[in-house]
PDB file of C-alpha atoms in Angstrom:
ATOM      1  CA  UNK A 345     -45.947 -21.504  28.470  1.00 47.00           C
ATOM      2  CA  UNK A 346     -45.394 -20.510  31.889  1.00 45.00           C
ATOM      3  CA  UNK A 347     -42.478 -18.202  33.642  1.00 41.00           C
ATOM      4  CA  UNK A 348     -40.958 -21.129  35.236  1.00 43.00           C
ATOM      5  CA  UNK A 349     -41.018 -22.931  32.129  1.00 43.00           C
ATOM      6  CA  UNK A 350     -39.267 -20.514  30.250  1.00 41.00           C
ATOM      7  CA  UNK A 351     -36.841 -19.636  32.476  1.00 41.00           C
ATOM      8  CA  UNK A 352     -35.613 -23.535  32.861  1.00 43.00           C
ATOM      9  CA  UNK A 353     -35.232 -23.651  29.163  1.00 44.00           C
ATOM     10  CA  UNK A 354     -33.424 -20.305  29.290  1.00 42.00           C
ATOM     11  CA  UNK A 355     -30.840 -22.104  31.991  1.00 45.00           C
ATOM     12  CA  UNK A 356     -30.795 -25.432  29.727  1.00 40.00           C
ATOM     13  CA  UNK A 357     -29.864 -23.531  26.538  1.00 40.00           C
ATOM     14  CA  UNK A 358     -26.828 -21.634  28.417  1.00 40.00           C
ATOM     15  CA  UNK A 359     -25.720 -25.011  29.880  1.00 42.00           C
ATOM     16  CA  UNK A 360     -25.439 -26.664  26.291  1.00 40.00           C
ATOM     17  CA  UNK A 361     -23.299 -23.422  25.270  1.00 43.00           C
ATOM     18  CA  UNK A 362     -26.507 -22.243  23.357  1.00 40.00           C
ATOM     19  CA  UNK A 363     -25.764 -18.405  22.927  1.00 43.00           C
ATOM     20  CA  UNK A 364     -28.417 -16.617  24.302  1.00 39.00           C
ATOM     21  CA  UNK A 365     -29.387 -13.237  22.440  1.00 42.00           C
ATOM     22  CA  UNK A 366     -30.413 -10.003  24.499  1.00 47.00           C
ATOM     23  CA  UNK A 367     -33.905  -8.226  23.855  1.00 46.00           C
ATOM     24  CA  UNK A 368     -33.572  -4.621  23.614  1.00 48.00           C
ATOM     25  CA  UNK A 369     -36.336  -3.664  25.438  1.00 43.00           C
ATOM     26  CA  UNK A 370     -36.705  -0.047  24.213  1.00 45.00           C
ATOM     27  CA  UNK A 371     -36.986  -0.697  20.570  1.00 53.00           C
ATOM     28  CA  UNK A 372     -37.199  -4.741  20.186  1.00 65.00           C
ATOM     29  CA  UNK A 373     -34.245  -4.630  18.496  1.00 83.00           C
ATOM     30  CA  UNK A 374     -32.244  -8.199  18.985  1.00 93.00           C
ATOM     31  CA  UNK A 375     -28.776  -7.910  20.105  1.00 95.00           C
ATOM     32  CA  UNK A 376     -26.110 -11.082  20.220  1.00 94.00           C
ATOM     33  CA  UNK A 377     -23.752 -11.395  23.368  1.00 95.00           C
ATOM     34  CA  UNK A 378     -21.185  -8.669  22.227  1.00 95.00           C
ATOM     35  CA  UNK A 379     -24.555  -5.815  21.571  1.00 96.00           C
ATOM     36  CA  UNK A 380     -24.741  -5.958  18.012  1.00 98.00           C
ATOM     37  CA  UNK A 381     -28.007  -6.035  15.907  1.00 98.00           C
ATOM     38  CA  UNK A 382     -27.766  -7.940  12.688  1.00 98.00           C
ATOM     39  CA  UNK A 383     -28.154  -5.586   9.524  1.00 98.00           C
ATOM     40  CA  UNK A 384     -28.497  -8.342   7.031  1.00 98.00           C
ATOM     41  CA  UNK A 385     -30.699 -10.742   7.663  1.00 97.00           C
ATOM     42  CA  UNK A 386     -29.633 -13.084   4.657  1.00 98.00           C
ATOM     43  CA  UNK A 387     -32.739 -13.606   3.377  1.00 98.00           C
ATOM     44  CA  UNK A 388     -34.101 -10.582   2.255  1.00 98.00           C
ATOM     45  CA  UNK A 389     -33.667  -7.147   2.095  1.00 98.00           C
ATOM     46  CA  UNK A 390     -35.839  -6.277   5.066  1.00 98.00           C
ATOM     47  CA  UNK A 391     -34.955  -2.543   6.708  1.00 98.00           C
ATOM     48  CA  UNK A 392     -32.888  -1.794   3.261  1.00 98.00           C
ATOM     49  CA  UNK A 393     -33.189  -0.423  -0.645  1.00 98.00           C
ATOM     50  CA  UNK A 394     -31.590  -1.112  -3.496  1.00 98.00           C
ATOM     51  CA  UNK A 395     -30.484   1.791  -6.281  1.00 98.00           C
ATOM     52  CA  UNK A 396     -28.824   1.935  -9.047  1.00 98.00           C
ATOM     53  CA  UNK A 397     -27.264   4.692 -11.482  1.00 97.00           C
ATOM     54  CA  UNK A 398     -30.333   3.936 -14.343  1.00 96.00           C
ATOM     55  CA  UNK A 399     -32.672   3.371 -12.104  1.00 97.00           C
ATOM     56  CA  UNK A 400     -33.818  -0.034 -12.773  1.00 97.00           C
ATOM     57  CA  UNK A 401     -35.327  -1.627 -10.314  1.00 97.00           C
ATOM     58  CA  UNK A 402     -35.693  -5.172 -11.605  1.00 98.00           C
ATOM     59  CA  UNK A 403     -31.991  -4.796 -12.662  1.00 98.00           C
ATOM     60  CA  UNK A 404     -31.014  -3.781  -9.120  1.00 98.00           C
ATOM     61  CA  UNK A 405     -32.376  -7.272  -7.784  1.00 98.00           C
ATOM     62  CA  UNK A 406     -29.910  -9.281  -9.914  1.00 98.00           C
ATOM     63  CA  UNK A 407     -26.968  -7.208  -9.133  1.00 98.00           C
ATOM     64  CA  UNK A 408     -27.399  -7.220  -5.236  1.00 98.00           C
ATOM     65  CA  UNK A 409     -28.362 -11.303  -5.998  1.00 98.00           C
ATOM     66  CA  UNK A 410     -29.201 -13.047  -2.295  1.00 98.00           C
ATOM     67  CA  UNK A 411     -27.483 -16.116  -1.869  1.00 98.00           C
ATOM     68  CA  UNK A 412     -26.744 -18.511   0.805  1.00 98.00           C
ATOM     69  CA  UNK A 413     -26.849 -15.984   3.317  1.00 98.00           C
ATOM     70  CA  UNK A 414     -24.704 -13.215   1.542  1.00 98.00           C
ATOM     71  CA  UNK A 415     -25.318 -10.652  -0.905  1.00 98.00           C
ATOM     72  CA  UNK A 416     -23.714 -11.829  -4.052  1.00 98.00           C
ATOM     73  CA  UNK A 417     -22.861  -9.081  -6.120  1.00 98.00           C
ATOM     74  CA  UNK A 418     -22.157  -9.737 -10.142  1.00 98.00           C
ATOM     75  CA  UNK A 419     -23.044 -13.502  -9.600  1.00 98.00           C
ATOM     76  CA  UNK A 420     -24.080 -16.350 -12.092  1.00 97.00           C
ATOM     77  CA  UNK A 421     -26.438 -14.590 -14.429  1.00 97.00           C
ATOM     78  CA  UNK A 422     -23.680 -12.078 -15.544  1.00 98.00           C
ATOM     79  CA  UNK A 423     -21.011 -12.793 -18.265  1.00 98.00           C
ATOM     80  CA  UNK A 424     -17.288 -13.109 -16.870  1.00 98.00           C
ATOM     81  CA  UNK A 425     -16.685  -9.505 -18.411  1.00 98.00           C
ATOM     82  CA  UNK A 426     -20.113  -7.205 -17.574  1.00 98.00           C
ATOM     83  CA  UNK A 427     -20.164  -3.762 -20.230  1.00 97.00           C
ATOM     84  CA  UNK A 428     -16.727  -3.622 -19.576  1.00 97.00           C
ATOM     85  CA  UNK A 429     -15.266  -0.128 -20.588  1.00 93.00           C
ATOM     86  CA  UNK A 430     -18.093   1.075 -22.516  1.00 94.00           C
ATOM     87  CA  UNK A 431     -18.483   4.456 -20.279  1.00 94.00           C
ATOM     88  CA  UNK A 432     -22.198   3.602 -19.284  1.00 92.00           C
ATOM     89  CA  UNK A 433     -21.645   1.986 -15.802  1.00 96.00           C
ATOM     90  CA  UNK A 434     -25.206   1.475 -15.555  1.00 96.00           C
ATOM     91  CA  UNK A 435     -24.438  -0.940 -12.652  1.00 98.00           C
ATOM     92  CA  UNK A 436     -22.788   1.382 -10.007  1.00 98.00           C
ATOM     93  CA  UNK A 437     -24.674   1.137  -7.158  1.00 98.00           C
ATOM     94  CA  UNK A 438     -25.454   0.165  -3.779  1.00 98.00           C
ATOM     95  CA  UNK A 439     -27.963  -1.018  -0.967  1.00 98.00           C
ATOM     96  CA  UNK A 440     -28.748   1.173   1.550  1.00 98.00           C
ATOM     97  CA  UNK A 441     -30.183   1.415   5.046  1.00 98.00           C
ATOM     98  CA  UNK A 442     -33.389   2.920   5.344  1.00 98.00           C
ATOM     99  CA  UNK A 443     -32.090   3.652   8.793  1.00 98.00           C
ATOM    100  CA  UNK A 444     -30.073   6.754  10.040  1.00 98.00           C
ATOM    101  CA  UNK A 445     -26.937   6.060  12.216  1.00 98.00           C
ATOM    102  CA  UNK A 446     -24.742   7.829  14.297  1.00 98.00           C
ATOM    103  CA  UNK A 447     -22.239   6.623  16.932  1.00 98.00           C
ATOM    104  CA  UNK A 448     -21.625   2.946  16.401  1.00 99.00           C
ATOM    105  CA  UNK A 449     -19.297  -0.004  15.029  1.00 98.00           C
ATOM    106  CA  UNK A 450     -20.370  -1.926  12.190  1.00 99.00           C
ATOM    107  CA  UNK A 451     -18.877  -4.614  11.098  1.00 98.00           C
ATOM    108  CA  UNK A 452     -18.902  -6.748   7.613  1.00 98.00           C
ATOM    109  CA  UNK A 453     -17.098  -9.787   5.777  1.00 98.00           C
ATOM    110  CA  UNK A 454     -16.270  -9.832   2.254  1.00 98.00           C
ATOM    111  CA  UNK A 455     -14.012 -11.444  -0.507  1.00 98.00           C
ATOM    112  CA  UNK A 456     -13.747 -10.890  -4.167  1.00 98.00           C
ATOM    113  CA  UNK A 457     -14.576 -13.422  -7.063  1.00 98.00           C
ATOM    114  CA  UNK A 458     -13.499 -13.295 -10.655  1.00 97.00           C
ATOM    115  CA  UNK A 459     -16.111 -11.269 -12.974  1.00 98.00           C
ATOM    116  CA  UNK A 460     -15.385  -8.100 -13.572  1.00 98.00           C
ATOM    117  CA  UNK A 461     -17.759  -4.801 -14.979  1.00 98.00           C
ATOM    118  CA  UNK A 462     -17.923  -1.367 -15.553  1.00 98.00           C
ATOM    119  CA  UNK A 463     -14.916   0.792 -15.557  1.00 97.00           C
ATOM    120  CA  UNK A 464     -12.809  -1.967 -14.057  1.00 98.00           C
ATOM    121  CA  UNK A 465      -9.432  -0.914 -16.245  1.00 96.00           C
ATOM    122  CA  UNK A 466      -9.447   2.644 -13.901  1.00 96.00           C
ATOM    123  CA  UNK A 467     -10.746   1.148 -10.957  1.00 97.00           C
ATOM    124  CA  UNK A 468      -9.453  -2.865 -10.426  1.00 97.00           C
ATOM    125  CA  UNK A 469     -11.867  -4.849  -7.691  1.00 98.00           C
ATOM    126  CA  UNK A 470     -13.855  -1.778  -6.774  1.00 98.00           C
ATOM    127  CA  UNK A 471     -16.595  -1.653  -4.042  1.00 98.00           C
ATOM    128  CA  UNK A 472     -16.675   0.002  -0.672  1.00 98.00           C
ATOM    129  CA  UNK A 473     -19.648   0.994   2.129  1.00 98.00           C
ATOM    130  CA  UNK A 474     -20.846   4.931   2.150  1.00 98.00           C
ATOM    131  CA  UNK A 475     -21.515   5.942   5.682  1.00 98.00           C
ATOM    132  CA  UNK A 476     -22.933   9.566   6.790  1.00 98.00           C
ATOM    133  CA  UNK A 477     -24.722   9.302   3.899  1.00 98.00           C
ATOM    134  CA  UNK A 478     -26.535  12.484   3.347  1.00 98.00           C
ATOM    135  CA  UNK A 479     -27.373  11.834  -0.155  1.00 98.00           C
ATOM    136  CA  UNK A 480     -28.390   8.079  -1.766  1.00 97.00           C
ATOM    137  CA  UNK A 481     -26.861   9.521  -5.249  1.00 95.00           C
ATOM    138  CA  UNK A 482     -24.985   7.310  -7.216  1.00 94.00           C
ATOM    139  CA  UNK A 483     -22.282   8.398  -6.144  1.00 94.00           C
ATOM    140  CA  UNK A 484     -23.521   9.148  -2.864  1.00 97.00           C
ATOM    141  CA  UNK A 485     -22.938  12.271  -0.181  1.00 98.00           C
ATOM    142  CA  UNK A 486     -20.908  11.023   2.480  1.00 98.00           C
ATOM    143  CA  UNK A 487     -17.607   8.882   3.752  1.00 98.00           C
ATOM    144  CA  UNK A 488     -16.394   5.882   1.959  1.00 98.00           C
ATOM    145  CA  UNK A 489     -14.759   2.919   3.509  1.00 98.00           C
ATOM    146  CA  UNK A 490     -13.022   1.877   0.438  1.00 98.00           C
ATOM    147  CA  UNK A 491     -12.948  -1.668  -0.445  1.00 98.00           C
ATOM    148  CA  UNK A 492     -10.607  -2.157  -2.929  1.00 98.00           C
ATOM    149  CA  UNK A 493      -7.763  -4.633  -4.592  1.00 98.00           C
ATOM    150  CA  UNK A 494      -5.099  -3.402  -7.204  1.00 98.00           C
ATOM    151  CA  UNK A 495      -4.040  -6.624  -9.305  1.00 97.00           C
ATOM    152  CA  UNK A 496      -1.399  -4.717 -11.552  1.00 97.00           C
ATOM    153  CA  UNK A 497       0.578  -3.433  -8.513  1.00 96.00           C
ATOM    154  CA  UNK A 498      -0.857  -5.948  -5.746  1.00 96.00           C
ATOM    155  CA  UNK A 499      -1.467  -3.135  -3.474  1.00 96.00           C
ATOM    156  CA  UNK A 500      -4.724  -3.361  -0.538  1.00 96.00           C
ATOM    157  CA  UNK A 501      -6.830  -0.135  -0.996  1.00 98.00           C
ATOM    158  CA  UNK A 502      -9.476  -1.467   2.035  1.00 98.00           C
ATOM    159  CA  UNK A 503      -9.546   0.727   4.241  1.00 98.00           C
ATOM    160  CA  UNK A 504      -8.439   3.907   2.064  1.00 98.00           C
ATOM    161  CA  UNK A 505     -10.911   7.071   2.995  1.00 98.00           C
ATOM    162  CA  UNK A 506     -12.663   8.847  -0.023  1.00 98.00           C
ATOM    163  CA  UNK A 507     -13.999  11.915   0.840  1.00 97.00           C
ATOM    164  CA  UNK A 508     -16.836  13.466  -1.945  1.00 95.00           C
ATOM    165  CA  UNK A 509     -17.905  17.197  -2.730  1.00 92.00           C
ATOM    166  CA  UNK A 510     -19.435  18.613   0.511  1.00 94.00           C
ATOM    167  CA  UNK A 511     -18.434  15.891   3.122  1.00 98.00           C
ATOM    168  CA  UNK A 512     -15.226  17.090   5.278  1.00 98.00           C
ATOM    169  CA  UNK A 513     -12.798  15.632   7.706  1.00 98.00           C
ATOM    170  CA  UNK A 514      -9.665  16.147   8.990  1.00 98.00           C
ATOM    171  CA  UNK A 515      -7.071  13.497   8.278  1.00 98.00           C
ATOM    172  CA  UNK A 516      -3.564  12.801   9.072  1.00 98.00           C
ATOM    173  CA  UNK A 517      -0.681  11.429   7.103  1.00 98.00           C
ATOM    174  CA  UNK A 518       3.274  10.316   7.838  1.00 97.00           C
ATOM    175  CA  UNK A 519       5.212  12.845   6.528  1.00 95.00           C
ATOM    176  CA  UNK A 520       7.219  11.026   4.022  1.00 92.00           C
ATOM    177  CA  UNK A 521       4.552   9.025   2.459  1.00 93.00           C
ATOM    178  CA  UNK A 522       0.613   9.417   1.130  1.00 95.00           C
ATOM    179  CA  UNK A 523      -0.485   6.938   3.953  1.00 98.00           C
ATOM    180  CA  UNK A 524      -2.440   7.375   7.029  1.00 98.00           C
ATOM    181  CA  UNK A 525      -0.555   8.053  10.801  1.00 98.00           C
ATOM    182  CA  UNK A 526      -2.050   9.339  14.045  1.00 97.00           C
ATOM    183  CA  UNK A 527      -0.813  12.657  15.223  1.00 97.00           C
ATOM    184  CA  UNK A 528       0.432  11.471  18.101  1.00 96.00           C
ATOM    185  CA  UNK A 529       2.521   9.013  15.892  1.00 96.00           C
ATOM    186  CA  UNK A 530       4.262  11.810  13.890  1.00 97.00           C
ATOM    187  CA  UNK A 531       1.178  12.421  11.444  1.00 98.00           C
ATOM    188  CA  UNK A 532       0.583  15.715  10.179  1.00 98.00           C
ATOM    189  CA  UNK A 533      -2.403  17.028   9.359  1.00 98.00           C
ATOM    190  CA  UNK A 534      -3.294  16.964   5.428  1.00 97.00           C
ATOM    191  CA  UNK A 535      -4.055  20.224   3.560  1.00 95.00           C
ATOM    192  CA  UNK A 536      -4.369  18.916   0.005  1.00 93.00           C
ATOM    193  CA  UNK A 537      -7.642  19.010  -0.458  1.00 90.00           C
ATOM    194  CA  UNK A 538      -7.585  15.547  -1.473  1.00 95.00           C
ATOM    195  CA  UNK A 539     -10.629  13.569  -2.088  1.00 97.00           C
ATOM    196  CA  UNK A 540      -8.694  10.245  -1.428  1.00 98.00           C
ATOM    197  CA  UNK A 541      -6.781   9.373   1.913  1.00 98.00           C
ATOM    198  CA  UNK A 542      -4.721   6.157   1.770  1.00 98.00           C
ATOM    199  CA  UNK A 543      -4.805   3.881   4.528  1.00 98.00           C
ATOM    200  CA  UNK A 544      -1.392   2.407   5.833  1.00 97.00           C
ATOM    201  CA  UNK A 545       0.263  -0.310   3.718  1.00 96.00           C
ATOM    202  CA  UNK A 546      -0.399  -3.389   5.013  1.00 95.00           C
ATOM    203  CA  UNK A 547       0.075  -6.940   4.219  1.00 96.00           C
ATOM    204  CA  UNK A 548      -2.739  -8.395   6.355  1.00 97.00           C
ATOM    205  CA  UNK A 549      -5.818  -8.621   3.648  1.00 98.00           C
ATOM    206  CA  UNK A 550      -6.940 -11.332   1.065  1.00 98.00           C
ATOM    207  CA  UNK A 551      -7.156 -10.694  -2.371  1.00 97.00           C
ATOM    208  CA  UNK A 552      -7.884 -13.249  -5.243  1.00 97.00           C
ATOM    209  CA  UNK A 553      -7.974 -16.246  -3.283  1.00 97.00           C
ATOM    210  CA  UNK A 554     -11.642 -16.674  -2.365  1.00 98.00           C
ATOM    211  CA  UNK A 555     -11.146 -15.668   1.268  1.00 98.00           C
ATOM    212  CA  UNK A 556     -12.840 -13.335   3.717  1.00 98.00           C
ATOM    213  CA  UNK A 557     -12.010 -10.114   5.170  1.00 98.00           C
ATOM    214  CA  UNK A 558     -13.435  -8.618   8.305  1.00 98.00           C
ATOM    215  CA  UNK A 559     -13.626  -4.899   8.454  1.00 98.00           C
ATOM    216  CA  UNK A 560     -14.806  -2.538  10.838  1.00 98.00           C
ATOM    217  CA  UNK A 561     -15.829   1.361  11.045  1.00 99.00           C
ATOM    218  CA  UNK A 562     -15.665   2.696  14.589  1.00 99.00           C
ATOM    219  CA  UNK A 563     -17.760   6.452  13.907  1.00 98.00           C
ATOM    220  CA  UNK A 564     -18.620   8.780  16.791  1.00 98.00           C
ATOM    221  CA  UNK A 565     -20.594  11.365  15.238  1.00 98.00           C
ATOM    222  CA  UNK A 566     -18.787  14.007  13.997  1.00 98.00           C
ATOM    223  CA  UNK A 567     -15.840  13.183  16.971  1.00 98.00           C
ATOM    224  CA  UNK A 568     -13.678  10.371  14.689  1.00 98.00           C
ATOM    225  CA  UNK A 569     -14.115   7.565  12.337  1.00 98.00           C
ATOM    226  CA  UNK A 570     -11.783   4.066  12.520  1.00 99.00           C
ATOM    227  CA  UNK A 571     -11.081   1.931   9.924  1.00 98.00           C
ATOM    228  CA  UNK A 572     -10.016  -1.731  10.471  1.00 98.00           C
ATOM    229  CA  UNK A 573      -9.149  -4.295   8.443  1.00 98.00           C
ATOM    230  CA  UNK A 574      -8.691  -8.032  10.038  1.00 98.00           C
ATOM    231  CA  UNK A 575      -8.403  -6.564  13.634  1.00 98.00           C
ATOM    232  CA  UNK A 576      -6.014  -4.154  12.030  1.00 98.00           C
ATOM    233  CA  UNK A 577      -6.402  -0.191  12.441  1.00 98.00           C
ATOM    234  CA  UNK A 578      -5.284   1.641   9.478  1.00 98.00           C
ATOM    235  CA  UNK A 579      -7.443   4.282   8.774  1.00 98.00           C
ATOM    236  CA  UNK A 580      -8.535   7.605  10.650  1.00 98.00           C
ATOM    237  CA  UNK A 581      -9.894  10.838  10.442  1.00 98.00           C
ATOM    238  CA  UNK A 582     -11.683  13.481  12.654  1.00 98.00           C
ATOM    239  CA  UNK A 583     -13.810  16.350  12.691  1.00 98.00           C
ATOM    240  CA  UNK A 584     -16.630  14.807  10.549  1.00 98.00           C
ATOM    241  CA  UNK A 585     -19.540  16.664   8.508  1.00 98.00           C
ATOM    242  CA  UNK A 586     -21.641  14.909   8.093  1.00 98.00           C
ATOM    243  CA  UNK A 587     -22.117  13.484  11.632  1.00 98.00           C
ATOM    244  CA  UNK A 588     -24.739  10.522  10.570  1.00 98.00           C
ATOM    245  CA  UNK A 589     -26.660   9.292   7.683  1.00 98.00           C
ATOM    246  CA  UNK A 590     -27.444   6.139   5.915  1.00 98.00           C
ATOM    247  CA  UNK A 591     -25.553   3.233   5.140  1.00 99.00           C
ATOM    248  CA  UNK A 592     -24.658   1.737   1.589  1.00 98.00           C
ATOM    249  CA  UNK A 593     -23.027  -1.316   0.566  1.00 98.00           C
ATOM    250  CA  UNK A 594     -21.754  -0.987  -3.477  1.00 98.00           C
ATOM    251  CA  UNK A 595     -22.000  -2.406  -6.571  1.00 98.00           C
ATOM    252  CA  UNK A 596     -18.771  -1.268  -8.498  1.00 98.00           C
ATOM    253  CA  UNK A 597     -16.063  -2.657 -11.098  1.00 98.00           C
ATOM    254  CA  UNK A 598     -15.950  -6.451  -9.937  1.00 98.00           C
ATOM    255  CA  UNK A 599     -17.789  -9.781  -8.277  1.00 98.00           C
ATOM    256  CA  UNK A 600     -18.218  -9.090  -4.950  1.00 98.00           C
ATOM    257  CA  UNK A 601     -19.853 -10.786  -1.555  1.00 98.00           C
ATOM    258  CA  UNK A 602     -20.960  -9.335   1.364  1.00 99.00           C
ATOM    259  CA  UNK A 603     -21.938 -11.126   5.081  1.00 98.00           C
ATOM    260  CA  UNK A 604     -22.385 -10.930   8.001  1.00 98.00           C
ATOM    261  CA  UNK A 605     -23.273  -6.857   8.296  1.00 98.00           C
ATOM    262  CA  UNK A 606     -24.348  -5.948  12.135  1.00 98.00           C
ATOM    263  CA  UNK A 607     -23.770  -2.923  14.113  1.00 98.00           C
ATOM    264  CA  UNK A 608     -23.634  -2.406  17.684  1.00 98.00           C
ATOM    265  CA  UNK A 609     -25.273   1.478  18.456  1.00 98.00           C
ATOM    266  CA  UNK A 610     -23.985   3.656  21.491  1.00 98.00           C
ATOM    267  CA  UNK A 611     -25.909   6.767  23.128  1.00 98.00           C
ATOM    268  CA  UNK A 612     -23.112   8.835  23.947  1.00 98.00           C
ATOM    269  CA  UNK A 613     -19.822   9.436  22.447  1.00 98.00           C
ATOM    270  CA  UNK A 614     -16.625   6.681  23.288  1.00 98.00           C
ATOM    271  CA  UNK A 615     -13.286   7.803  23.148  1.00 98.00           C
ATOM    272  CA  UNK A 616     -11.041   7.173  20.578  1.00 98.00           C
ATOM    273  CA  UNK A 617      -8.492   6.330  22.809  1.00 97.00           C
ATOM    274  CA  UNK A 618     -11.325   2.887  23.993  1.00 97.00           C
ATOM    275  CA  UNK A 619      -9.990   1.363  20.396  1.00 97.00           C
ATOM    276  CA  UNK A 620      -6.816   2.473  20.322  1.00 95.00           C
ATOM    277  CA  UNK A 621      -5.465   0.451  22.538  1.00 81.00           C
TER     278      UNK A 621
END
């Protein structure tokens, strides 16, 4: 095929509305319109691995099931109720990048479905994504983007920060409350040593109705970390150690599925103030 060729099927594709996707030339990665590189493939597990607390391998494959395009967690070939309170939770888990990042936005989709597992009577419709991941422990070293659903009080716990041993941040709550609020808002800076930070209280999420929700961590480093939830921000915290690591998608207490994971890298630091707006 020659030059000219190409290019006139280039201009015929943009003419139909075809998106066209960008060719990072210094490491091949492919990038959509808007910069981001597609994490997930939805086919396979290609640039990831799967681990769970036992260990099994095989085991791991059914829980992080592949499925039109998604990772189906808990799907088909488990019972509506999954070793349900026994204390083993041999299922926590999650799938991780093989890839270090630092300074990006990734964004993901997911919704719950109706089988639940483990230690589901503590922790209702529990999953989340570890980033600055350190340590690929079950449970892992670094900063979790909770993803979570309480059905006895009907309360949204996406976008809630959990902070394990040896990861730090600085965080900011309203005074009045346990829930998230920029400094220059009012927030004041929280000294409880806390391993759990609450996002705000918002009504803009889907629960148990078989719909998706987009999310989003914005992390610079060790600068700041966003959380969104549907174009929402309600999460923040700064001063991060660690300041990059893996990525890990979970396995927890309930059915889960996961799409459309991509993340769009940046070189140098962007203010906070760029998605604040």
């Amino acid at each position: 095929m020659t030059i000219k060729t190409i290019l006139l099927s280039a201009s015929l594709l943009f003419c139909m509305g075809v998106p066209l996707l960008a060719q990072d030339q210094s490491n091949s990665k492919v990038l959509d319109k808007d910069g981001f590189e597609t994490l997930f493939n939805g086919k396979n597990f290609d640039g990831w691995y799967l681990k769970l607390r036992n260990g099994d391998d095989v085991l791991a494959k059914k829980v992080f099931a592949i499925e039109n395009d998604m990772v189906h967690v808990f799907n088909d070939a488990f019972p509506e109720e999954y070793e349900l309170n026994t204390g083993e939770n041999n299922t926590h888990g999650l799938f991780y990048t093989k890839k270090t990042y630092s300074k990006y936005i990734l964004k993901f989709e997911y919704k719950w479905g109706s089988r639940i597992a483990n230690n589901f009577e503590r922790w209702q419709y529990d999953a989340g994504v570890y980033y600055h991941v350190t340590n690929d422990a079950i449970w892992p070293t670094g900063i979790e983007y909770q993803v979570r659903y309480d059905q006895t009080t009907k309360r949204n716990h996406t976008g809630d920060l959990i902070r394990p041993k040896d990861v730090t941040y600085d965080w900011y709550r309203a005074k009045d409350s346990e829930t998230y609020l920029h400094p220059k808002e009012g927030g004041v800076l929280d000294t409880s040593k806390s391993w759990l930070h609450h996002a705000t209280l918002t009504r803009n999420f889907k629960a148990l109705d078989d719909q998706w929700n987009q999310c989003e961590i914005i992390v610079m480093g060790d600068k700041y970390t966003i959380h969104k939830l549907n174009g929402d921000i309600v999460n923040m915290a700064f001063n991060l150690n660690p300041s990059s690591g893996i990525i890990g998608f979970q396995s927890e207490t309930a059915e889960i599925y996961y799409r459309n994971i991509k993340i769009k890298e940046f070189d140098e630091v962007v203010p906070a103030e760029t998605f604040l707006k």
